[in-house]
Amino acid sequence: MTERMWAPWRMQYVTGGVKKSGGCFFCEAFKDAGNEREHLLLKRGELAFIMMNRFPYNVGHLMIAPARHIGNFEEVRPDEAAEMWQLVAAAKMAMQKTMRPDGFNIGINQGKCAGAGVLDHLHIHLVPRWNGDTNFMPVFGECRVMSQWLEDNYDQLKTGF
Ligand SMILES: [Zn+2]
């Protein structure tokens, strides 16, 4: 139970069955300009971008990734790190405006045992938290419902940027 406090994104994300359509969905999202909503890509920078997690642990779960397909923390260049940091801040502020969380978890999972669901494309998780939200995520029985809900959440967050 305490594990959830420092790596709340772990469970859904690892077991969520991220679609493996051959390519990397981070790279696909970044390159597919014009289809941001479909990819749940909220903000495109030059070297990094913000997108929603399709298998969120909590409402509003966002990910900030470098445009470059790199898997390790130490591979991030200073200019990429700077932009990722700015995007984390922008995402946090957008969320504060639109969803008014009481707190946040911000973190990176490196390695499967650490909870990483996608190993080869690094990403920073930004998970909003609300007081007493330990039971927050409703169980979604149907993908369609989930998808609708994600798009609504996308539109809501988009207004914060
Ligand atoms: Zn990639």
PDB file of C-alpha atoms and ligand atoms in Angstrom:
ATOM      1  CA  MET A   1       0.000   0.000   0.000  1.00  0.00           C
ATOM      2  CA  THR A   2       2.750   2.468   0.855  1.00  0.00           C
ATOM      3  CA  GLU A   3       4.269   1.709  -2.526  1.00  0.00           C
ATOM      4  CA  ARG A   4       1.422   3.603  -4.121  1.00  0.00           C
ATOM      5  CA  MET A   5       2.516   6.762  -2.423  1.00  0.00           C
ATOM      6  CA  TRP A   6       5.754   7.051  -4.348  1.00  0.00           C
ATOM      7  CA  ALA A   7       4.980   5.199  -7.563  1.00  0.00           C
ATOM      8  CA  PRO A   8       1.254   5.599  -8.034  1.00  0.00           C
ATOM      9  CA  TRP A   9       1.439   5.239 -11.803  1.00  0.00           C
ATOM     10  CA  ARG A  10       2.855   1.776 -11.659  1.00  0.00           C
ATOM     11  CA  MET A  11      -0.027  -0.612 -11.632  1.00  0.00           C
ATOM     12  CA  GLN A  12      -2.375   0.443 -14.403  1.00  0.00           C
ATOM     13  CA  TYR A  13       0.495   1.452 -16.532  1.00  0.00           C
ATOM     14  CA  VAL A  14       2.397  -1.790 -16.387  1.00  0.00           C
ATOM     15  CA  THR A  15      -0.630  -4.019 -16.758  1.00  0.00           C
ATOM     16  CA  GLY A  16      -2.619  -1.678 -18.964  1.00  0.00           C
ATOM     17  CA  GLY A  17      -1.500  -3.357 -22.147  1.00  0.00           C
ATOM     18  CA  VAL A  18       0.038  -0.427 -23.961  1.00  0.00           C
ATOM     19  CA  LYS A  19      -0.691  -0.964 -27.627  1.00  0.00           C
ATOM     20  CA  LYS A  20       2.374  -2.310 -29.360  1.00  0.00           C
ATOM     21  CA  SER A  21       1.617  -1.511 -32.962  1.00  0.00           C
ATOM     22  CA  GLY A  22       5.164  -2.089 -34.022  1.00  0.00           C
ATOM     23  CA  GLY A  23       6.362   1.446 -33.451  1.00  0.00           C
ATOM     24  CA  CYS A  24       6.866   3.501 -30.360  1.00  0.00           C
ATOM     25  CA  PHE A  25       3.684   5.375 -29.417  1.00  0.00           C
ATOM     26  CA  PHE A  26       5.639   8.324 -28.053  1.00  0.00           C
ATOM     27  CA  CYS A  27       7.475   8.745 -31.362  1.00  0.00           C
ATOM     28  CA  GLU A  28       4.285   8.193 -33.353  1.00  0.00           C
ATOM     29  CA  ALA A  29       2.458  10.853 -31.359  1.00  0.00           C
ATOM     30  CA  PHE A  30       5.204  13.418 -31.751  1.00  0.00           C
ATOM     31  CA  LYS A  31       5.634  12.894 -35.491  1.00  0.00           C
ATOM     32  CA  ASP A  32       1.945  12.754 -36.364  1.00  0.00           C
ATOM     33  CA  ALA A  33       1.332  16.515 -36.438  1.00  0.00           C
ATOM     34  CA  GLY A  34      -2.301  17.476 -36.903  1.00  0.00           C
ATOM     35  CA  ASN A  35      -3.634  14.503 -34.949  1.00  0.00           C
ATOM     36  CA  GLU A  36      -2.738  15.721 -31.488  1.00  0.00           C
ATOM     37  CA  ARG A  37      -6.118  14.957 -29.943  1.00  0.00           C
ATOM     38  CA  GLU A  38      -6.119  11.417 -31.261  1.00  0.00           C
ATOM     39  CA  HIS A  39      -2.740  10.837 -29.644  1.00  0.00           C
ATOM     40  CA  LEU A  40      -3.757  12.792 -26.538  1.00  0.00           C
ATOM     41  CA  LEU A  41      -0.764  15.024 -27.173  1.00  0.00           C
ATOM     42  CA  LEU A  42      -1.377  18.226 -25.232  1.00  0.00           C
ATOM     43  CA  LYS A  43       1.625  20.353 -26.044  1.00  0.00           C
ATOM     44  CA  ARG A  44       4.416  20.001 -28.559  1.00  0.00           C
ATOM     45  CA  GLY A  45       7.727  21.676 -27.844  1.00  0.00           C
ATOM     46  CA  GLU A  46      10.823  21.562 -29.997  1.00  0.00           C
ATOM     47  CA  LEU A  47      12.698  18.867 -28.142  1.00  0.00           C
ATOM     48  CA  ALA A  48       9.976  17.457 -25.928  1.00  0.00           C
ATOM     49  CA  PHE A  49       6.218  17.188 -25.554  1.00  0.00           C
ATOM     50  CA  ILE A  50       3.360  16.553 -23.151  1.00  0.00           C
ATOM     51  CA  MET A  51       0.832  13.784 -23.600  1.00  0.00           C
ATOM     52  CA  MET A  52      -1.828  12.084 -21.534  1.00  0.00           C
ATOM     53  CA  ASN A  53      -1.410   8.542 -20.320  1.00  0.00           C
ATOM     54  CA  ARG A  54      -3.970   6.326 -22.049  1.00  0.00           C
ATOM     55  CA  PHE A  55      -3.850   4.019 -19.048  1.00  0.00           C
ATOM     56  CA  PRO A  56      -3.903   6.542 -16.242  1.00  0.00           C
ATOM     57  CA  TYR A  57      -3.551   5.733 -12.625  1.00  0.00           C
ATOM     58  CA  ASN A  58      -5.364   8.894 -11.713  1.00  0.00           C
ATOM     59  CA  VAL A  59      -7.485  11.387 -13.625  1.00  0.00           C
ATOM     60  CA  GLY A  60      -5.213  13.752 -15.524  1.00  0.00           C
ATOM     61  CA  HIS A  61      -2.115  11.537 -15.493  1.00  0.00           C
ATOM     62  CA  LEU A  62       0.325  13.204 -17.915  1.00  0.00           C
ATOM     63  CA  MET A  63       3.692  12.255 -19.354  1.00  0.00           C
ATOM     64  CA  ILE A  64       6.469  14.527 -20.530  1.00  0.00           C
ATOM     65  CA  ALA A  65       8.833  12.890 -23.022  1.00  0.00           C
ATOM     66  CA  PRO A  66      11.783  13.961 -25.144  1.00  0.00           C
ATOM     67  CA  ALA A  67      11.149  13.955 -28.898  1.00  0.00           C
ATOM     68  CA  ARG A  68      14.226  11.781 -29.288  1.00  0.00           C
ATOM     69  CA  HIS A  69      13.753   8.036 -28.812  1.00  0.00           C
ATOM     70  CA  ILE A  70      16.021   7.495 -25.831  1.00  0.00           C
ATOM     71  CA  GLY A  71      15.486   5.226 -22.877  1.00  0.00           C
ATOM     72  CA  ASN A  72      17.981   6.256 -20.244  1.00  0.00           C
ATOM     73  CA  PHE A  73      18.004   9.207 -17.919  1.00  0.00           C
ATOM     74  CA  GLU A  74      21.701   9.871 -18.563  1.00  0.00           C
ATOM     75  CA  GLU A  75      21.139  10.120 -22.320  1.00  0.00           C
ATOM     76  CA  VAL A  76      19.057  13.272 -21.967  1.00  0.00           C
ATOM     77  CA  ARG A  77      20.980  16.306 -23.231  1.00  0.00           C
ATOM     78  CA  PRO A  78      20.993  19.524 -21.196  1.00  0.00           C
ATOM     79  CA  ASP A  79      18.859  21.348 -23.777  1.00  0.00           C
ATOM     80  CA  GLU A  80      16.317  18.508 -23.737  1.00  0.00           C
ATOM     81  CA  ALA A  81      16.338  18.398 -19.964  1.00  0.00           C
ATOM     82  CA  ALA A  82      15.692  22.137 -19.806  1.00  0.00           C
ATOM     83  CA  GLU A  83      12.713  21.888 -22.109  1.00  0.00           C
ATOM     84  CA  MET A  84      11.313  18.842 -20.344  1.00  0.00           C
ATOM     85  CA  TRP A  85      11.560  20.679 -17.044  1.00  0.00           C
ATOM     86  CA  GLN A  86       9.684  23.646 -18.529  1.00  0.00           C
ATOM     87  CA  LEU A  87       7.000  21.347 -19.881  1.00  0.00           C
ATOM     88  CA  VAL A  88       6.564  19.631 -16.527  1.00  0.00           C
ATOM     89  CA  ALA A  89       6.022  23.071 -15.019  1.00  0.00           C
ATOM     90  CA  ALA A  90       3.608  24.066 -17.804  1.00  0.00           C
ATOM     91  CA  ALA A  91       1.667  20.819 -17.383  1.00  0.00           C
ATOM     92  CA  LYS A  92       1.508  21.290 -13.641  1.00  0.00           C
ATOM     93  CA  MET A  93       0.222  24.841 -13.996  1.00  0.00           C
ATOM     94  CA  ALA A  94      -2.333  23.833 -16.620  1.00  0.00           C
ATOM     95  CA  MET A  95      -3.585  21.144 -14.312  1.00  0.00           C
ATOM     96  CA  GLN A  96      -3.755  23.488 -11.364  1.00  0.00           C
ATOM     97  CA  LYS A  97      -5.949  25.797 -13.425  1.00  0.00           C
ATOM     98  CA  THR A  98      -8.271  23.179 -14.837  1.00  0.00           C
ATOM     99  CA  MET A  99      -8.425  20.356 -12.275  1.00  0.00           C
ATOM    100  CA  ARG A 100      -7.379  21.938  -9.011  1.00  0.00           C
ATOM    101  CA  PRO A 101      -5.504  19.013  -7.454  1.00  0.00           C
ATOM    102  CA  ASP A 102      -4.213  19.178  -3.885  1.00  0.00           C
ATOM    103  CA  GLY A 103      -0.823  17.737  -4.790  1.00  0.00           C
ATOM    104  CA  PHE A 104       1.266  15.969  -7.425  1.00  0.00           C
ATOM    105  CA  ASN A 105       3.531  12.997  -7.932  1.00  0.00           C
ATOM    106  CA  ILE A 106       6.302  13.726 -10.400  1.00  0.00           C
ATOM    107  CA  GLY A 107       8.699  10.951 -11.290  1.00  0.00           C
ATOM    108  CA  ILE A 108      10.540   8.658 -13.665  1.00  0.00           C
ATOM    109  CA  ASN A 109      10.502   4.882 -13.661  1.00  0.00           C
ATOM    110  CA  GLN A 110      13.673   3.291 -14.971  1.00  0.00           C
ATOM    111  CA  GLY A 111      13.591  -0.453 -15.537  1.00  0.00           C
ATOM    112  CA  LYS A 112      10.783  -2.965 -15.364  1.00  0.00           C
ATOM    113  CA  CYS A 113      11.224  -3.684 -11.665  1.00  0.00           C
ATOM    114  CA  ALA A 114      10.862   0.041 -11.026  1.00  0.00           C
ATOM    115  CA  GLY A 115       7.523   0.081 -12.782  1.00  0.00           C
ATOM    116  CA  ALA A 116       8.427   1.268 -16.257  1.00  0.00           C
ATOM    117  CA  GLY A 117       5.806   0.241 -18.792  1.00  0.00           C
ATOM    118  CA  VAL A 118       7.713   1.607 -21.767  1.00  0.00           C
ATOM    119  CA  LEU A 119      11.403   0.909 -21.403  1.00  0.00           C
ATOM    120  CA  ASP A 120      12.938   2.450 -24.494  1.00  0.00           C
ATOM    121  CA  HIS A 121      11.383   5.926 -24.554  1.00  0.00           C
ATOM    122  CA  LEU A 122      12.014   7.882 -21.400  1.00  0.00           C
ATOM    123  CA  HIS A 123       9.149   9.899 -19.892  1.00  0.00           C
ATOM    124  CA  ILE A 124       8.403  11.855 -16.748  1.00  0.00           C
ATOM    125  CA  HIS A 125       5.084  11.127 -15.062  1.00  0.00           C
ATOM    126  CA  LEU A 126       3.009  13.932 -13.649  1.00  0.00           C
ATOM    127  CA  VAL A 127       0.124  12.614 -11.593  1.00  0.00           C
ATOM    128  CA  PRO A 128      -2.309  14.971  -9.881  1.00  0.00           C
ATOM    129  CA  ARG A 129      -3.457  13.980  -6.411  1.00  0.00           C
ATOM    130  CA  TRP A 130      -6.429  14.978  -4.340  1.00  0.00           C
ATOM    131  CA  ASN A 131      -6.838  14.685  -0.600  1.00  0.00           C
ATOM    132  CA  GLY A 132      -8.310  11.277   0.105  1.00  0.00           C
ATOM    133  CA  ASP A 133      -7.939  10.057  -3.455  1.00  0.00           C
ATOM    134  CA  THR A 134      -6.650   6.583  -2.630  1.00  0.00           C
ATOM    135  CA  ASN A 135      -9.734   5.091  -4.201  1.00  0.00           C
ATOM    136  CA  PHE A 136      -9.915   7.473  -7.067  1.00  0.00           C
ATOM    137  CA  MET A 137      -9.733   5.530 -10.314  1.00  0.00           C
ATOM    138  CA  PRO A 138     -13.020   4.090 -11.373  1.00  0.00           C
ATOM    139  CA  VAL A 139     -12.802   0.778 -13.160  1.00  0.00           C
ATOM    140  CA  PHE A 140     -13.558   1.174 -16.806  1.00  0.00           C
ATOM    141  CA  GLY A 141     -15.255  -1.828 -18.269  1.00  0.00           C
ATOM    142  CA  GLU A 142     -15.396  -0.583 -21.797  1.00  0.00           C
ATOM    143  CA  CYS A 143     -12.658   0.944 -23.888  1.00  0.00           C
ATOM    144  CA  ARG A 144     -15.193   3.219 -25.516  1.00  0.00           C
ATOM    145  CA  VAL A 145     -16.178   4.764 -22.221  1.00  0.00           C
ATOM    146  CA  MET A 146     -12.569   5.180 -21.261  1.00  0.00           C
ATOM    147  CA  SER A 147     -11.736   6.772 -24.593  1.00  0.00           C
ATOM    148  CA  GLN A 148     -14.614   9.241 -24.336  1.00  0.00           C
ATOM    149  CA  TRP A 149     -13.587  10.135 -20.848  1.00  0.00           C
ATOM    150  CA  LEU A 150      -9.960  10.604 -21.879  1.00  0.00           C
ATOM    151  CA  GLU A 151     -10.966  12.969 -24.683  1.00  0.00           C
ATOM    152  CA  ASP A 152     -13.131  15.016 -22.316  1.00  0.00           C
ATOM    153  CA  ASN A 153     -10.227  15.195 -19.921  1.00  0.00           C
ATOM    154  CA  TYR A 154      -7.956  16.186 -22.814  1.00  0.00           C
ATOM    155  CA  ASP A 155     -10.241  19.084 -23.775  1.00  0.00           C
ATOM    156  CA  GLN A 156     -10.418  20.190 -20.169  1.00  0.00           C
ATOM    157  CA  LEU A 157      -6.639  20.162 -19.736  1.00  0.00           C
ATOM    158  CA  LYS A 158      -6.037  21.796 -23.106  1.00  0.00           C
ATOM    159  CA  THR A 159      -7.767  24.951 -21.893  1.00  0.00           C
ATOM    160  CA  GLY A 160      -5.090  25.303 -19.216  1.00  0.00           C
ATOM    161  CA  PHE A 161      -2.214  25.917 -21.653  1.00  0.00           C
TER     162      PHE A 161
HETATM  163 ZN    ZN B   1      10.064   6.528 -29.146  1.00  0.00          ZN
END
